[in-house]
Amino acid sequence: KGALMLNTLRSVINDDAKWFADIRDFYQQFKYQNIGTNDVIEWWSNRMGSDQRAFFDEYLRHAPIPTLELKSESATDTTQPGKILYRWKAAEEAFAMPIKVGDPNAWTVIKPVTSAWQSMSWSNGKDSFKVATDFYYVDVHWE
């Protein structure tokens, strides 16, 4: 699970040059030390410029992996696009990991939360809506 979590973190960062520099710097910072989970969370939070506690707590402290819940809504007016509704189902209430969805040739990055449904326009139908599950350690559930 740890390697899959790290690959997910790499996908969240979404910049391989930065990722490999971060990994190198992380190693240099802690190479001769015993460290704990809080040290790791604090370091990555500082490096990414945002609190990463919910991300690490979700993956390290809970057995089930986060699930991206999706719903498809057709437009009542056929001249308007339909919608995809999305939210995270996760043990950590503050979990709000960004994820790539939509068309694999031109991914859209969304930032679902656990507390409310959000939506995006989507005219291509439910079957053509994809989630980049090769890059993120998550489940996907359509309602």
mmCIF file of C-alpha atoms in Angstrom:
data_model
loop_
_atom_site.group_PDB
_atom_site.id
_atom_site.type_symbol
_atom_site.label_atom_id
_atom_site.label_comp_id
_atom_site.label_asym_id
_atom_site.label_seq_id
_atom_site.Cartn_x
_atom_site.Cartn_y
_atom_site.Cartn_z
ATOM 1 C CA LYS A 1 0.000 0.000 0.000
ATOM 2 C CA GLY A 2 2.912 2.370 0.739
ATOM 3 C CA ALA A 3 4.323 2.273 -2.799
ATOM 4 C CA LEU A 4 0.852 2.891 -4.246
ATOM 5 C CA MET A 5 0.383 5.825 -1.866
ATOM 6 C CA LEU A 6 3.700 7.307 -3.011
ATOM 7 C CA ASN A 7 2.722 6.903 -6.661
ATOM 8 C CA THR A 8 -0.543 8.680 -5.830
ATOM 9 C CA LEU A 9 1.399 11.517 -4.159
ATOM 10 C CA ARG A 10 3.559 11.729 -7.287
ATOM 11 C CA SER A 11 0.387 12.075 -9.390
ATOM 12 C CA VAL A 12 -0.952 14.777 -7.068
ATOM 13 C CA ILE A 13 2.289 16.744 -7.490
ATOM 14 C CA ASN A 14 1.946 16.187 -11.263
ATOM 15 C CA ASP A 15 5.501 17.270 -12.112
ATOM 16 C CA ASP A 16 8.150 14.548 -12.386
ATOM 17 C CA ALA A 17 11.104 16.940 -12.191
ATOM 18 C CA LYS A 18 9.727 18.356 -8.932
ATOM 19 C CA TRP A 19 8.836 14.867 -7.653
ATOM 20 C CA PHE A 20 12.359 13.481 -8.128
ATOM 21 C CA ALA A 21 13.905 16.632 -6.625
ATOM 22 C CA ASP A 22 11.529 16.269 -3.660
ATOM 23 C CA ILE A 23 12.452 12.621 -3.164
ATOM 24 C CA ARG A 24 16.173 13.475 -3.311
ATOM 25 C CA ASP A 25 15.729 16.345 -0.826
ATOM 26 C CA PHE A 26 13.586 14.191 1.478
ATOM 27 C CA TYR A 27 16.334 11.571 1.546
ATOM 28 C CA GLN A 28 19.024 14.195 2.194
ATOM 29 C CA GLN A 29 16.978 15.722 5.028
ATOM 30 C CA PHE A 30 16.385 12.450 6.864
ATOM 31 C CA LYS A 31 19.122 10.036 5.727
ATOM 32 C CA TYR A 32 20.782 9.597 9.148
ATOM 33 C CA GLN A 33 17.702 9.972 11.341
ATOM 34 C CA ASN A 34 14.919 7.927 12.782
ATOM 35 C CA ILE A 35 11.715 9.649 11.752
ATOM 36 C CA GLY A 36 8.043 9.213 12.482
ATOM 37 C CA THR A 37 4.868 9.696 10.512
ATOM 38 C CA ASN A 38 4.440 13.257 11.762
ATOM 39 C CA ASP A 39 7.921 14.163 10.476
ATOM 40 C CA VAL A 40 6.974 12.866 7.029
ATOM 41 C CA ILE A 41 3.624 14.683 7.001
ATOM 42 C CA GLU A 42 5.180 17.960 8.153
ATOM 43 C CA TRP A 43 7.980 17.759 5.580
ATOM 44 C CA TRP A 44 5.622 17.058 2.656
ATOM 45 C CA SER A 45 3.144 19.690 3.835
ATOM 46 C CA ASN A 46 5.913 22.301 3.902
ATOM 47 C CA ARG A 47 7.265 21.169 0.545
ATOM 48 C CA MET A 48 3.840 21.209 -1.148
ATOM 49 C CA GLY A 49 2.721 24.417 0.550
ATOM 50 C CA SER A 50 -0.487 22.897 1.918
ATOM 51 C CA ASP A 51 -1.529 20.666 4.802
ATOM 52 C CA GLN A 52 -1.186 17.033 3.715
ATOM 53 C CA ARG A 53 -2.338 15.437 6.991
ATOM 54 C CA ALA A 54 -5.690 14.256 5.587
ATOM 55 C CA PHE A 55 -3.939 12.649 2.594
ATOM 56 C CA PHE A 56 -1.443 10.721 4.722
ATOM 57 C CA ASP A 57 -3.976 9.867 7.422
ATOM 58 C CA GLU A 58 -6.390 8.502 4.808
ATOM 59 C CA TYR A 59 -3.801 6.172 3.322
ATOM 60 C CA LEU A 60 -1.810 5.264 6.436
ATOM 61 C CA ARG A 61 -4.449 4.999 9.149
ATOM 62 C CA HIS A 62 -7.451 3.473 7.359
ATOM 63 C CA ALA A 63 -7.656 0.127 5.566
ATOM 64 C CA PRO A 64 -10.212 1.058 2.876
ATOM 65 C CA ILE A 65 -8.886 3.262 0.119
ATOM 66 C CA PRO A 66 -10.764 6.438 -0.844
ATOM 67 C CA THR A 67 -13.604 6.031 -3.314
ATOM 68 C CA LEU A 68 -14.515 8.617 -5.915
ATOM 69 C CA GLU A 69 -18.308 8.557 -6.061
ATOM 70 C CA LEU A 70 -19.823 9.672 -9.359
ATOM 71 C CA LYS A 71 -23.294 10.412 -10.714
ATOM 72 C CA SER A 72 -24.320 11.280 -14.239
ATOM 73 C CA GLU A 73 -27.051 13.851 -14.814
ATOM 74 C CA SER A 74 -28.505 14.447 -18.258
ATOM 75 C CA ALA A 75 -29.469 17.975 -19.162
ATOM 76 C CA THR A 76 -33.206 18.612 -19.366
ATOM 77 C CA ASP A 77 -32.508 20.986 -22.245
ATOM 78 C CA THR A 78 -30.798 19.047 -25.061
ATOM 79 C CA THR A 79 -28.856 22.154 -26.108
ATOM 80 C CA GLN A 80 -27.038 22.155 -22.743
ATOM 81 C CA PRO A 81 -24.308 19.712 -21.651
ATOM 82 C CA GLY A 82 -25.020 17.128 -18.996
ATOM 83 C CA LYS A 83 -23.192 16.989 -15.685
ATOM 84 C CA ILE A 84 -21.031 14.627 -13.743
ATOM 85 C CA LEU A 85 -21.396 14.947 -9.985
ATOM 86 C CA TYR A 86 -18.510 13.822 -7.808
ATOM 87 C CA ARG A 87 -17.323 13.560 -4.201
ATOM 88 C CA TRP A 88 -14.913 11.525 -2.121
ATOM 89 C CA LYS A 89 -16.069 8.772 0.184
ATOM 90 C CA ALA A 90 -13.198 8.646 2.652
ATOM 91 C CA ALA A 91 -12.628 8.069 6.346
ATOM 92 C CA GLU A 92 -10.902 11.447 6.722
ATOM 93 C CA GLU A 93 -13.478 14.240 6.513
ATOM 94 C CA ALA A 94 -10.873 16.739 5.264
ATOM 95 C CA PHE A 95 -9.705 14.463 2.425
ATOM 96 C CA ALA A 96 -9.763 16.569 -0.761
ATOM 97 C CA MET A 97 -7.174 15.044 -3.082
ATOM 98 C CA PRO A 98 -7.161 16.360 -6.647
ATOM 99 C CA ILE A 99 -7.628 13.722 -9.349
ATOM 100 C CA LYS A 100 -7.605 13.579 -13.138
ATOM 101 C CA VAL A 101 -10.920 12.734 -14.805
ATOM 102 C CA GLY A 102 -12.759 13.040 -18.115
ATOM 103 C CA ASP A 103 -11.005 12.508 -21.434
ATOM 104 C CA PRO A 104 -7.650 10.647 -21.178
ATOM 105 C CA ASN A 105 -6.338 12.731 -24.097
ATOM 106 C CA ALA A 106 -7.003 15.963 -22.171
ATOM 107 C CA TRP A 107 -7.515 15.189 -18.492
ATOM 108 C CA THR A 108 -9.389 17.635 -16.254
ATOM 109 C CA VAL A 109 -8.134 17.950 -12.686
ATOM 110 C CA ILE A 110 -10.935 18.158 -10.122
ATOM 111 C CA LYS A 111 -10.646 18.529 -6.352
ATOM 112 C CA PRO A 112 -13.522 16.605 -4.794
ATOM 113 C CA VAL A 113 -14.345 16.924 -1.102
ATOM 114 C CA THR A 114 -16.113 14.491 1.217
ATOM 115 C CA SER A 115 -18.766 16.879 2.505
ATOM 116 C CA ALA A 116 -20.728 17.779 -0.623
ATOM 117 C CA TRP A 117 -21.397 16.830 -4.211
ATOM 118 C CA GLN A 118 -19.647 19.015 -6.791
ATOM 119 C CA SER A 119 -20.275 19.011 -10.524
ATOM 120 C CA MET A 120 -18.653 19.539 -13.873
ATOM 121 C CA SER A 121 -20.143 19.823 -17.349
ATOM 122 C CA TRP A 122 -19.899 16.665 -19.438
ATOM 123 C CA SER A 123 -21.630 16.146 -22.768
ATOM 124 C CA ASN A 124 -20.057 12.894 -23.913
ATOM 125 C CA GLY A 125 -22.076 10.452 -21.807
ATOM 126 C CA LYS A 126 -21.242 8.418 -18.737
ATOM 127 C CA ASP A 127 -19.454 5.639 -20.638
ATOM 128 C CA SER A 128 -16.818 8.017 -22.030
ATOM 129 C CA PHE A 129 -16.060 9.619 -18.633
ATOM 130 C CA LYS A 130 -12.824 8.122 -17.295
ATOM 131 C CA VAL A 131 -10.872 8.382 -14.045
ATOM 132 C CA ALA A 132 -7.068 8.138 -14.127
ATOM 133 C CA THR A 133 -6.954 5.074 -11.881
ATOM 134 C CA ASP A 134 -3.516 4.121 -13.250
ATOM 135 C CA PHE A 135 -2.109 7.166 -11.453
ATOM 136 C CA TYR A 136 -4.104 7.164 -8.205
ATOM 137 C CA TYR A 137 -4.728 4.468 -5.610
ATOM 138 C CA VAL A 138 -8.508 4.900 -5.423
ATOM 139 C CA ASP A 139 -11.753 3.099 -6.092
ATOM 140 C CA VAL A 140 -14.452 4.511 -8.362
ATOM 141 C CA HIS A 141 -18.169 3.990 -7.789
ATOM 142 C CA TRP A 142 -20.994 5.143 -10.063
ATOM 143 C CA GLU A 143 -24.360 5.729 -8.428
#
